Amino acid sequence: MKKEQLIKQYKAIYKKSPTHIIRAPGRVNLIGEHTDYNDGFVLPIAIDRYTNMLISQNDDRKVRLFDLKYREKEEFNLKNIEPSRQKKWSNYQRGIAKVLLDAGYKIGGMDVLIFSEVPEGAGLSSSASIEIATLLSFKELFGLDIKRLEVIELARKAENEFVGVQCGIMDQFTSLLSKENNALFIDCRSLEYQYVQLSIQGYSFVVCNSMVKRKLAESSYNQRIQECREAKKILQKYLSEITSLRDVAINDLEKYKSYFPEKLKKRVEHVVFENERVKQAVEVLKKGNLEAFGELMYQSHKSLKELYEVSIDELDLLVEIGMNEPGVLGARLTGAGFGGCVIYLVEDSSIEHLKEKILDVYWGKTGLIPQFYKVVPSRGVYM
Ligand code: GLA
């Protein structure tokens, strides 16, 4: 929807004009899955789909929300912020307001119109885009002096504590700091980051939504985090200097793997080698070696399927179709898994053929009609 149309809608609902428009993108992770909460490495891009928030202040300490996609409204009072059971979608805004107030920031009421272009439940971080847009809305309207890393930490805290998902920092980081035509190489321990220019002329990243909806909070995501903690504890008995699975060297893994129950051994193995793959990915992308990058994508998927066990048949099928298609250099599930999307790196001239093939085979086998998004590495939040 065009900016002018959104402003028109805002005026119709609130009988005034918005003072700011904030746009925060969703993201897709190129490689480095389930490594962020293990203090490891990730390589995501922001995508050209944004959550738009049109905002202005009000005087009565209430946050009024209108979601244009669902044509639903909701409001809450800053004096007493509780999670909503009926309108769960408003818990992101509630959570952000709560963490800001708890951190001592002075905020007031605002009137908000939300229009998100980020598909929900697809693993493209619609939630992080809403969190970042909400946080930046308060920041702009009330002149909050918050450093960038604190924005990321607070947004993550809101999701951890208010929405109940123990996510890492990748999604909020990406929505805030991404740059056009670049991937973001993040060290999730030091929080240092580097832009990696993507020279992919003639190729594109295509995302295919399996249409199997992920329910992150209820899913096994939190369980995986728990398993990583357990594995870390076991290792710490032998290697006291280890503070997260990020610290486990390949040699250590070989040396100590017999001390783990089978399941935990597989989890550690995934994390250790996935971190290596991210570092290799940065190197090969810098050299423009897309074939090598594609190979790393396939390896990552295999590991997520066999070792981390977060894939499902539908995602495996989508990756397999890619493997057998000319012009496809790599494919893997992206995001938490258990549903959601697969990302392909594919030659532009082969995109249509790939889509047709997927529609045919995937629909035939699952009865689901997948959706496609050609994604462009885009800039982070802006006004
Ligand atoms: C979700 C979380 C991220 C990250 C991925 C898995 O998207 O929000 O923090 O852990 O899963 O890589």
mmCIF file of C-alpha atoms and ligand atoms in Angstrom:
data_model
loop_
_atom_site.group_PDB
_atom_site.id
_atom_site.type_symbol
_atom_site.label_atom_id
_atom_site.label_comp_id
_atom_site.label_asym_id
_atom_site.label_seq_id
_atom_site.Cartn_x
_atom_site.Cartn_y
_atom_site.Cartn_z
ATOM 1 C CA MET A 1 0.000 0.000 0.000
ATOM 2 C CA LYS A 2 1.288 3.448 -0.936
ATOM 3 C CA LYS A 3 2.352 5.997 1.669
ATOM 4 C CA GLU A 4 -0.427 8.418 0.618
ATOM 5 C CA GLN A 5 -3.062 5.743 1.050
ATOM 6 C CA LEU A 6 -1.737 4.867 4.480
ATOM 7 C CA ILE A 7 -1.831 8.504 5.544
ATOM 8 C CA LYS A 8 -5.387 8.748 4.280
ATOM 9 C CA GLN A 9 -6.359 5.722 6.344
ATOM 10 C CA TYR A 10 -4.627 7.182 9.381
ATOM 11 C CA LYS A 11 -6.570 10.427 9.042
ATOM 12 C CA ALA A 12 -9.844 8.550 8.691
ATOM 13 C CA ILE A 13 -9.196 6.573 11.884
ATOM 14 C CA TYR A 14 -7.577 9.176 14.154
ATOM 15 C CA LYS A 15 -8.927 12.446 12.667
ATOM 16 C CA LYS A 16 -5.410 13.881 12.499
ATOM 17 C CA SER A 17 -2.186 13.386 10.551
ATOM 18 C CA PRO A 18 0.661 11.105 11.612
ATOM 19 C CA THR A 19 3.839 12.949 12.613
ATOM 20 C CA HIS A 20 6.173 10.085 11.679
ATOM 21 C CA ILE A 21 6.225 6.964 9.565
ATOM 22 C CA ILE A 22 8.610 4.243 10.691
ATOM 23 C CA ARG A 23 9.446 1.278 8.446
ATOM 24 C CA ALA A 24 11.190 -1.793 9.872
ATOM 25 C CA PRO A 25 11.973 -4.813 7.662
ATOM 26 C CA GLY A 26 11.623 -8.554 8.123
ATOM 27 C CA ARG A 27 14.687 -10.696 7.535
ATOM 28 C CA VAL A 28 15.849 -13.911 6.034
ATOM 29 C CA ASN A 29 18.890 -15.715 7.331
ATOM 30 C CA LEU A 30 21.370 -16.766 4.636
ATOM 31 C CA ILE A 31 23.255 -19.117 6.937
ATOM 32 C CA GLY A 32 23.990 -19.614 10.665
ATOM 33 C CA GLU A 33 20.902 -21.210 12.166
ATOM 34 C CA HIS A 34 20.375 -21.780 15.884
ATOM 35 C CA THR A 35 23.782 -20.284 16.533
ATOM 36 C CA ASP A 36 22.765 -16.851 17.837
ATOM 37 C CA TYR A 37 21.653 -18.041 21.282
ATOM 38 C CA ASN A 38 24.870 -20.036 21.488
ATOM 39 C CA ASP A 39 26.920 -16.838 21.166
ATOM 40 C CA GLY A 40 27.884 -17.843 17.632
ATOM 41 C CA PHE A 41 27.795 -16.345 14.141
ATOM 42 C CA VAL A 42 24.927 -15.542 11.782
ATOM 43 C CA LEU A 43 24.637 -14.055 8.295
ATOM 44 C CA PRO A 44 21.165 -12.630 7.644
ATOM 45 C CA ILE A 45 19.801 -9.998 5.269
ATOM 46 C CA ALA A 46 16.868 -7.641 5.746
ATOM 47 C CA ILE A 47 14.215 -8.167 3.084
ATOM 48 C CA ASP A 48 12.245 -5.648 1.067
ATOM 49 C CA ARG A 49 9.109 -6.196 3.129
ATOM 50 C CA TYR A 50 8.476 -3.795 5.930
ATOM 51 C CA THR A 51 6.208 -3.233 8.882
ATOM 52 C CA ASN A 52 4.939 0.337 8.442
ATOM 53 C CA MET A 53 3.935 2.277 11.521
ATOM 54 C CA LEU A 54 2.266 5.654 11.228
ATOM 55 C CA ILE A 55 2.309 7.422 14.565
ATOM 56 C CA SER A 56 1.589 10.555 16.538
ATOM 57 C CA GLN A 57 1.539 11.403 20.235
ATOM 58 C CA ASN A 58 -1.596 11.640 22.345
ATOM 59 C CA ASP A 59 -2.077 13.171 25.776
ATOM 60 C CA ASP A 60 -3.783 10.415 27.681
ATOM 61 C CA ARG A 61 -1.023 7.825 28.272
ATOM 62 C CA LYS A 62 -2.799 5.301 26.119
ATOM 63 C CA VAL A 63 -1.369 3.405 23.190
ATOM 64 C CA ARG A 64 -4.040 3.035 20.531
ATOM 65 C CA LEU A 65 -3.426 0.542 17.786
ATOM 66 C CA PHE A 66 -5.150 -0.120 14.507
ATOM 67 C CA ASP A 67 -3.914 -2.998 12.391
ATOM 68 C CA LEU A 68 -4.882 -2.401 8.820
ATOM 69 C CA LYS A 69 -4.379 -5.934 7.601
ATOM 70 C CA TYR A 70 -6.767 -7.387 10.143
ATOM 71 C CA ARG A 71 -8.889 -4.257 10.440
ATOM 72 C CA GLU A 72 -8.736 -4.647 14.196
ATOM 73 C CA LYS A 73 -8.168 -2.099 16.894
ATOM 74 C CA GLU A 74 -6.865 -2.364 20.402
ATOM 75 C CA GLU A 75 -5.637 -0.055 23.133
ATOM 76 C CA PHE A 76 -3.761 -0.306 26.391
ATOM 77 C CA ASN A 77 -2.891 2.033 29.212
ATOM 78 C CA LEU A 78 0.758 2.668 30.032
ATOM 79 C CA LYS A 79 -0.125 2.687 33.742
ATOM 80 C CA ASN A 80 -0.832 -1.000 33.753
ATOM 81 C CA ILE A 81 0.478 -3.192 30.966
ATOM 82 C CA GLU A 82 -0.655 -6.789 30.903
ATOM 83 C CA PRO A 83 -0.429 -9.277 28.028
ATOM 84 C CA SER A 84 -3.655 -9.601 26.041
ATOM 85 C CA ARG A 85 -5.201 -12.996 25.520
ATOM 86 C CA GLN A 86 -7.792 -11.898 23.002
ATOM 87 C CA LYS A 87 -5.596 -9.728 20.805
ATOM 88 C CA LYS A 88 -2.287 -11.449 20.980
ATOM 89 C CA TRP A 89 -0.933 -9.379 18.109
ATOM 90 C CA SER A 90 -0.837 -6.367 20.448
ATOM 91 C CA ASN A 91 1.568 -8.113 22.840
ATOM 92 C CA TYR A 92 4.546 -6.947 20.819
ATOM 93 C CA GLN A 93 3.652 -3.300 21.355
ATOM 94 C CA ARG A 94 2.714 -3.980 24.979
ATOM 95 C CA GLY A 95 6.021 -5.755 25.551
ATOM 96 C CA ILE A 96 8.060 -2.915 24.072
ATOM 97 C CA ALA A 97 6.238 -0.280 26.151
ATOM 98 C CA LYS A 98 6.767 -2.388 29.271
ATOM 99 C CA VAL A 99 10.516 -2.937 28.787
ATOM 100 C CA LEU A 100 11.035 0.755 28.047
ATOM 101 C CA LEU A 101 9.182 1.793 31.198
ATOM 102 C CA ASP A 102 10.989 -0.836 33.270
ATOM 103 C CA ALA A 103 14.307 0.487 31.976
ATOM 104 C CA GLY A 104 13.304 3.935 33.244
ATOM 105 C CA TYR A 105 12.530 5.618 29.907
ATOM 106 C CA LYS A 106 9.828 8.282 29.939
ATOM 107 C CA ILE A 107 7.252 7.531 27.304
ATOM 108 C CA GLY A 108 3.690 8.691 26.708
ATOM 109 C CA GLY A 109 0.695 7.617 24.682
ATOM 110 C CA MET A 110 0.613 7.310 20.914
ATOM 111 C CA ASP A 111 -1.888 6.610 18.162
ATOM 112 C CA VAL A 112 -0.612 3.967 15.777
ATOM 113 C CA LEU A 113 -1.642 2.575 12.419
ATOM 114 C CA ILE A 114 0.126 -0.653 11.520
ATOM 115 C CA PHE A 115 0.490 -2.100 8.072
ATOM 116 C CA SER A 116 2.876 -5.002 7.780
ATOM 117 C CA GLU A 117 4.078 -6.443 4.484
ATOM 118 C CA VAL A 118 6.037 -9.197 6.261
ATOM 119 C CA PRO A 119 4.231 -12.552 6.038
ATOM 120 C CA GLU A 120 3.401 -13.914 9.462
ATOM 121 C CA GLY A 121 4.410 -17.286 10.844
ATOM 122 C CA ALA A 122 6.718 -17.842 7.880
ATOM 123 C CA GLY A 123 10.003 -17.432 9.711
ATOM 124 C CA LEU A 124 10.672 -14.015 8.172
ATOM 125 C CA SER A 125 10.650 -12.208 11.506
ATOM 126 C CA SER A 126 7.436 -10.305 11.291
ATOM 127 C CA SER A 127 7.608 -10.048 15.087
ATOM 128 C CA ALA A 128 11.061 -8.485 15.189
ATOM 129 C CA SER A 129 9.994 -5.958 12.558
ATOM 130 C CA ILE A 130 7.018 -4.954 14.702
ATOM 131 C CA GLU A 131 9.175 -4.742 17.823
ATOM 132 C CA ILE A 132 11.804 -2.574 16.159
ATOM 133 C CA ALA A 133 9.174 -0.328 14.560
ATOM 134 C CA THR A 134 7.409 0.105 17.922
ATOM 135 C CA LEU A 135 10.596 0.815 19.814
ATOM 136 C CA LEU A 136 11.739 3.354 17.263
ATOM 137 C CA SER A 137 8.282 4.943 17.352
ATOM 138 C CA PHE A 138 8.585 5.609 21.086
ATOM 139 C CA LYS A 139 12.182 6.730 20.612
ATOM 140 C CA GLU A 140 11.253 9.297 17.980
ATOM 141 C CA LEU A 141 8.102 10.597 19.613
ATOM 142 C CA PHE A 142 9.571 10.988 23.089
ATOM 143 C CA GLY A 143 13.171 11.812 22.208
ATOM 144 C CA LEU A 144 14.616 8.784 23.976
ATOM 145 C CA ASP A 145 18.365 8.614 24.073
ATOM 146 C CA ILE A 146 18.908 4.897 23.459
ATOM 147 C CA LYS A 147 22.026 3.414 21.941
ATOM 148 C CA ARG A 148 21.654 0.961 19.064
ATOM 149 C CA LEU A 149 22.699 -2.101 20.973
ATOM 150 C CA GLU A 150 20.262 -1.266 23.733
ATOM 151 C CA VAL A 151 17.454 -1.026 21.185
ATOM 152 C CA ILE A 152 18.296 -4.577 20.119
ATOM 153 C CA GLU A 153 18.553 -5.891 23.663
ATOM 154 C CA LEU A 154 15.283 -4.267 24.762
ATOM 155 C CA ALA A 155 13.401 -5.554 21.738
ATOM 156 C CA ARG A 156 14.692 -9.034 22.383
ATOM 157 C CA LYS A 157 13.793 -8.735 26.059
ATOM 158 C CA ALA A 158 10.235 -7.815 25.126
ATOM 159 C CA GLU A 159 9.961 -10.940 23.013
ATOM 160 C CA ASN A 160 11.629 -13.155 25.654
ATOM 161 C CA GLU A 161 9.622 -11.914 28.588
ATOM 162 C CA PHE A 162 6.348 -10.718 27.189
ATOM 163 C CA VAL A 163 5.723 -12.937 24.207
ATOM 164 C CA GLY A 164 7.454 -15.940 25.787
ATOM 165 C CA VAL A 165 9.913 -16.849 23.048
ATOM 166 C CA GLN A 166 13.521 -17.204 24.163
ATOM 167 C CA CYS A 167 14.870 -15.944 20.822
ATOM 168 C CA GLY A 168 18.424 -14.821 20.180
ATOM 169 C CA ILE A 169 19.362 -11.370 18.914
ATOM 170 C CA MET A 170 19.629 -12.039 15.194
ATOM 171 C CA ASP A 171 16.207 -10.852 14.071
ATOM 172 C CA GLN A 172 16.102 -7.544 15.939
ATOM 173 C CA PHE A 173 19.717 -6.841 14.999
ATOM 174 C CA THR A 174 18.985 -7.390 11.316
ATOM 175 C CA SER A 175 15.817 -5.303 11.271
ATOM 176 C CA LEU A 176 17.714 -2.407 12.841
ATOM 177 C CA LEU A 177 21.119 -2.399 11.172
ATOM 178 C CA SER A 178 20.963 -3.962 7.716
ATOM 179 C CA LYS A 179 22.220 -2.265 4.603
ATOM 180 C CA GLU A 180 21.087 -2.531 0.964
ATOM 181 C CA ASN A 181 22.949 -5.138 -1.125
ATOM 182 C CA ASN A 182 24.731 -6.420 1.936
ATOM 183 C CA ALA A 183 24.445 -9.281 4.355
ATOM 184 C CA LEU A 184 25.129 -8.694 8.020
ATOM 185 C CA PHE A 185 27.806 -10.867 9.610
ATOM 186 C CA ILE A 186 27.107 -10.769 13.330
ATOM 187 C CA ASP A 187 29.208 -12.096 16.152
ATOM 188 C CA CYS A 188 26.445 -12.774 18.641
ATOM 189 C CA ARG A 189 28.831 -12.718 21.579
ATOM 190 C CA SER A 190 30.750 -9.489 21.105
ATOM 191 C CA LEU A 191 27.860 -7.999 19.091
ATOM 192 C CA GLU A 192 30.375 -6.739 16.593
ATOM 193 C CA TYR A 193 29.144 -6.822 13.031
ATOM 194 C CA GLN A 194 30.453 -6.481 9.529
ATOM 195 C CA TYR A 195 28.688 -5.823 6.246
ATOM 196 C CA VAL A 196 29.368 -8.381 3.560
ATOM 197 C CA GLN A 197 28.720 -7.019 0.103
ATOM 198 C CA LEU A 198 26.692 -9.407 -2.016
ATOM 199 C CA SER A 199 27.818 -9.593 -5.630
ATOM 200 C CA ILE A 200 25.069 -11.795 -6.948
ATOM 201 C CA GLN A 201 24.401 -10.288 -10.379
ATOM 202 C CA GLY A 202 22.405 -12.751 -12.437
ATOM 203 C CA TYR A 203 21.310 -14.640 -9.319
ATOM 204 C CA SER A 204 18.638 -14.054 -6.695
ATOM 205 C CA PHE A 205 17.555 -15.205 -3.322
ATOM 206 C CA VAL A 206 14.111 -16.705 -3.618
ATOM 207 C CA VAL A 207 12.164 -17.627 -0.533
ATOM 208 C CA CYS A 208 9.474 -20.276 -0.658
ATOM 209 C CA ASN A 209 6.918 -20.440 2.115
ATOM 210 C CA SER A 210 5.984 -24.044 2.836
ATOM 211 C CA MET A 211 2.674 -22.738 4.227
ATOM 212 C CA VAL A 212 3.208 -24.906 7.270
ATOM 213 C CA LYS A 213 2.811 -22.311 10.007
ATOM 214 C CA ARG A 214 5.380 -22.142 12.716
ATOM 215 C CA LYS A 215 4.244 -21.615 16.246
ATOM 216 C CA LEU A 216 7.528 -20.526 17.740
ATOM 217 C CA ALA A 217 6.416 -20.082 21.340
ATOM 218 C CA GLU A 218 4.730 -23.443 21.512
ATOM 219 C CA SER A 219 7.232 -25.295 19.405
ATOM 220 C CA SER A 220 10.427 -27.079 20.261
ATOM 221 C CA TYR A 221 12.464 -23.886 19.943
ATOM 222 C CA ASN A 222 12.753 -23.331 23.679
ATOM 223 C CA GLN A 223 13.528 -27.012 24.082
ATOM 224 C CA ARG A 224 16.530 -26.699 21.758
ATOM 225 C CA ILE A 225 17.837 -23.823 23.850
ATOM 226 C CA GLN A 226 17.509 -26.009 26.915
ATOM 227 C CA GLU A 227 19.369 -28.865 25.236
ATOM 228 C CA CYS A 228 22.232 -26.527 24.347
ATOM 229 C CA ARG A 229 22.428 -25.430 27.979
ATOM 230 C CA GLU A 230 22.589 -29.027 29.131
ATOM 231 C CA ALA A 231 25.303 -29.840 26.608
ATOM 232 C CA LYS A 232 27.290 -26.834 27.753
ATOM 233 C CA LYS A 233 27.064 -27.977 31.384
ATOM 234 C CA ILE A 234 28.404 -31.405 30.513
ATOM 235 C CA LEU A 235 31.350 -29.897 28.657
ATOM 236 C CA GLN A 236 32.110 -27.467 31.437
ATOM 237 C CA LYS A 237 33.020 -30.410 33.654
ATOM 238 C CA TYR A 238 36.011 -31.004 31.406
ATOM 239 C CA LEU A 239 36.601 -27.581 29.916
ATOM 240 C CA SER A 240 35.976 -25.000 32.610
ATOM 241 C CA GLU A 241 36.699 -22.040 30.315
ATOM 242 C CA ILE A 242 33.669 -22.724 28.112
ATOM 243 C CA THR A 243 30.821 -20.256 28.567
ATOM 244 C CA SER A 244 28.747 -21.274 25.549
ATOM 245 C CA LEU A 245 28.778 -23.798 22.710
ATOM 246 C CA ARG A 246 30.485 -21.155 20.603
ATOM 247 C CA ASP A 247 33.688 -21.981 22.493
ATOM 248 C CA VAL A 248 33.725 -25.634 21.514
ATOM 249 C CA ALA A 249 36.525 -26.326 19.037
ATOM 250 C CA ILE A 250 36.240 -29.124 16.502
ATOM 251 C CA ASN A 251 39.013 -31.000 18.357
ATOM 252 C CA ASP A 252 37.150 -30.706 21.657
ATOM 253 C CA LEU A 253 34.090 -32.126 20.023
ATOM 254 C CA GLU A 254 36.037 -35.163 18.846
ATOM 255 C CA LYS A 255 37.656 -35.595 22.221
ATOM 256 C CA TYR A 256 34.577 -35.315 24.411
ATOM 257 C CA LYS A 257 31.716 -36.464 22.234
ATOM 258 C CA SER A 258 31.441 -39.851 23.922
ATOM 259 C CA TYR A 259 30.451 -38.080 27.165
ATOM 260 C CA PHE A 260 27.219 -36.799 25.659
ATOM 261 C CA PRO A 261 23.943 -38.609 25.251
ATOM 262 C CA GLU A 262 23.411 -39.132 21.499
ATOM 263 C CA LYS A 263 20.846 -36.335 21.147
ATOM 264 C CA LEU A 264 23.008 -33.687 22.805
ATOM 265 C CA LYS A 265 26.055 -34.769 20.824
ATOM 266 C CA LYS A 266 24.157 -34.084 17.624
ATOM 267 C CA ARG A 267 23.077 -30.635 18.821
ATOM 268 C CA VAL A 268 26.652 -29.636 19.684
ATOM 269 C CA GLU A 269 27.941 -30.969 16.395
ATOM 270 C CA HIS A 270 25.461 -28.821 14.504
ATOM 271 C CA VAL A 271 26.382 -25.659 16.383
ATOM 272 C CA VAL A 272 30.142 -26.161 16.036
ATOM 273 C CA PHE A 273 30.057 -26.849 12.293
ATOM 274 C CA GLU A 274 27.356 -24.290 11.533
ATOM 275 C CA ASN A 275 29.568 -21.595 13.052
ATOM 276 C CA GLU A 276 32.401 -22.773 10.810
ATOM 277 C CA ARG A 277 30.103 -22.646 7.799
ATOM 278 C CA VAL A 278 29.142 -19.047 8.522
ATOM 279 C CA LYS A 279 32.785 -17.997 8.620
ATOM 280 C CA GLN A 280 33.457 -19.862 5.383
ATOM 281 C CA ALA A 281 30.366 -18.318 3.824
ATOM 282 C CA VAL A 282 31.680 -14.828 4.508
ATOM 283 C CA GLU A 283 34.978 -15.700 2.830
ATOM 284 C CA VAL A 284 33.440 -17.249 -0.290
ATOM 285 C CA LEU A 285 30.874 -14.481 -0.673
ATOM 286 C CA LYS A 286 33.616 -11.870 -0.493
ATOM 287 C CA LYS A 287 35.303 -13.677 -3.377
ATOM 288 C CA GLY A 288 32.012 -13.891 -5.276
ATOM 289 C CA ASN A 289 32.125 -17.695 -5.240
ATOM 290 C CA LEU A 290 28.403 -18.389 -5.287
ATOM 291 C CA GLU A 291 28.789 -22.103 -6.059
ATOM 292 C CA ALA A 292 30.753 -22.596 -2.850
ATOM 293 C CA PHE A 293 28.179 -20.586 -0.920
ATOM 294 C CA GLY A 294 25.357 -22.696 -2.354
ATOM 295 C CA GLU A 295 27.152 -25.835 -1.229
ATOM 296 C CA LEU A 296 27.354 -24.450 2.319
ATOM 297 C CA MET A 297 23.600 -23.807 2.213
ATOM 298 C CA TYR A 298 22.936 -27.464 1.390
ATOM 299 C CA GLN A 299 25.277 -28.601 4.149
ATOM 300 C CA SER A 300 23.538 -26.328 6.613
ATOM 301 C CA HIS A 301 20.171 -27.801 5.735
ATOM 302 C CA LYS A 302 21.446 -31.347 6.117
ATOM 303 C CA SER A 303 22.772 -30.528 9.544
ATOM 304 C CA LEU A 304 19.532 -28.823 10.609
ATOM 305 C CA LYS A 305 17.647 -31.871 9.471
ATOM 306 C CA GLU A 306 19.837 -34.668 10.783
ATOM 307 C CA LEU A 307 21.660 -33.177 13.749
ATOM 308 C CA TYR A 308 19.551 -30.324 15.069
ATOM 309 C CA GLU A 309 16.309 -31.986 14.016
ATOM 310 C CA VAL A 310 14.307 -28.858 13.333
ATOM 311 C CA SER A 311 13.273 -29.639 9.769
ATOM 312 C CA ILE A 312 10.033 -31.231 8.646
ATOM 313 C CA ASP A 313 9.188 -33.326 5.585
ATOM 314 C CA GLU A 314 7.736 -30.365 3.694
ATOM 315 C CA LEU A 315 10.936 -28.321 4.065
ATOM 316 C CA ASP A 316 13.104 -31.309 3.118
ATOM 317 C CA LEU A 317 11.003 -31.788 0.016
ATOM 318 C CA LEU A 318 11.427 -28.158 -1.007
ATOM 319 C CA VAL A 319 15.207 -28.396 -0.595
ATOM 320 C CA GLU A 320 15.324 -31.652 -2.524
ATOM 321 C CA ILE A 321 13.420 -30.140 -5.438
ATOM 322 C CA GLY A 322 16.022 -27.355 -5.537
ATOM 323 C CA MET A 323 18.898 -29.854 -5.601
ATOM 324 C CA ASN A 324 17.543 -31.434 -8.746
ATOM 325 C CA GLU A 325 16.894 -28.194 -10.597
ATOM 326 C CA PRO A 326 19.469 -26.700 -12.956
ATOM 327 C CA GLY A 327 20.328 -23.127 -12.019
ATOM 328 C CA VAL A 328 19.798 -23.631 -8.289
ATOM 329 C CA LEU A 329 23.099 -23.230 -6.430
ATOM 330 C CA GLY A 330 21.863 -23.863 -2.896
ATOM 331 C CA ALA A 331 18.830 -24.253 -0.672
ATOM 332 C CA ARG A 332 18.130 -24.568 3.032
ATOM 333 C CA LEU A 333 15.441 -24.020 5.601
ATOM 334 C CA THR A 334 15.737 -20.560 7.069
ATOM 335 C CA GLY A 335 14.740 -19.361 10.521
ATOM 336 C CA ALA A 336 13.832 -21.568 13.438
ATOM 337 C CA GLY A 337 12.463 -24.466 11.370
ATOM 338 C CA PHE A 338 9.423 -26.638 12.228
ATOM 339 C CA GLY A 339 7.683 -25.027 9.249
ATOM 340 C CA GLY A 340 8.180 -21.656 7.610
ATOM 341 C CA CYS A 341 10.425 -21.063 4.611
ATOM 342 C CA VAL A 342 13.202 -22.402 2.446
ATOM 343 C CA ILE A 343 15.660 -19.994 0.828
ATOM 344 C CA TYR A 344 17.182 -20.724 -2.588
ATOM 345 C CA LEU A 345 20.081 -19.127 -4.361
ATOM 346 C CA VAL A 346 19.069 -19.401 -7.989
ATOM 347 C CA GLU A 347 20.069 -18.111 -11.386
ATOM 348 C CA ASP A 348 17.585 -15.469 -12.550
ATOM 349 C CA SER A 349 16.834 -17.298 -15.789
ATOM 350 C CA SER A 350 15.851 -20.428 -13.817
ATOM 351 C CA ILE A 351 13.497 -18.826 -11.293
ATOM 352 C CA GLU A 352 10.286 -19.379 -13.239
ATOM 353 C CA HIS A 353 11.150 -22.969 -13.966
ATOM 354 C CA LEU A 354 11.966 -23.622 -10.314
ATOM 355 C CA LYS A 355 8.654 -22.133 -9.237
ATOM 356 C CA GLU A 356 6.706 -24.242 -11.703
ATOM 357 C CA LYS A 357 8.503 -27.359 -10.608
ATOM 358 C CA ILE A 358 7.834 -26.632 -6.938
ATOM 359 C CA LEU A 359 4.178 -25.841 -7.544
ATOM 360 C CA ASP A 360 3.804 -29.076 -9.392
ATOM 361 C CA VAL A 361 5.724 -31.475 -7.125
ATOM 362 C CA TYR A 362 5.055 -29.838 -3.759
ATOM 363 C CA TRP A 363 1.371 -29.347 -4.312
ATOM 364 C CA GLY A 364 1.093 -32.853 -5.680
ATOM 365 C CA LYS A 365 2.685 -34.391 -2.612
ATOM 366 C CA THR A 366 1.412 -32.176 0.197
ATOM 367 C CA GLY A 367 -1.764 -30.545 -1.107
ATOM 368 C CA LEU A 368 -0.310 -27.188 -0.006
ATOM 369 C CA ILE A 369 0.128 -24.243 -2.350
ATOM 370 C CA PRO A 370 3.464 -22.629 -1.535
ATOM 371 C CA GLN A 371 4.133 -18.916 -1.835
ATOM 372 C CA PHE A 372 7.228 -17.316 -3.326
ATOM 373 C CA TYR A 373 9.008 -14.098 -2.509
ATOM 374 C CA LYS A 374 11.993 -12.911 -4.469
ATOM 375 C CA VAL A 375 13.873 -11.048 -1.759
ATOM 376 C CA VAL A 376 16.285 -8.188 -2.218
ATOM 377 C CA PRO A 377 18.915 -7.466 0.461
ATOM 378 C CA SER A 378 17.491 -4.260 1.899
ATOM 379 C CA ARG A 379 18.143 -1.507 4.399
ATOM 380 C CA GLY A 380 17.234 -1.688 8.058
ATOM 381 C CA VAL A 381 14.656 0.477 9.805
ATOM 382 C CA TYR A 382 14.169 4.018 8.499
ATOM 383 C CA MET A 383 11.759 6.904 8.652
HETATM 384 C C1 GLA B 1 14.359 -17.609 15.337
HETATM 385 C C2 GLA B 1 14.905 -16.737 16.440
HETATM 386 C C3 GLA B 1 16.354 -16.315 16.130
HETATM 387 C C4 GLA B 1 17.215 -17.517 15.795
HETATM 388 C C5 GLA B 1 16.530 -18.401 14.752
HETATM 389 C C6 GLA B 1 17.270 -19.682 14.491
HETATM 390 O O1 GLA B 1 14.223 -16.867 14.173
HETATM 391 O O2 GLA B 1 14.115 -15.599 16.626
HETATM 392 O O3 GLA B 1 16.877 -15.588 17.219
HETATM 393 O O4 GLA B 1 17.523 -18.249 16.942
HETATM 394 O O5 GLA B 1 15.202 -18.716 15.126
HETATM 395 O O6 GLA B 1 18.489 -19.444 13.885
#
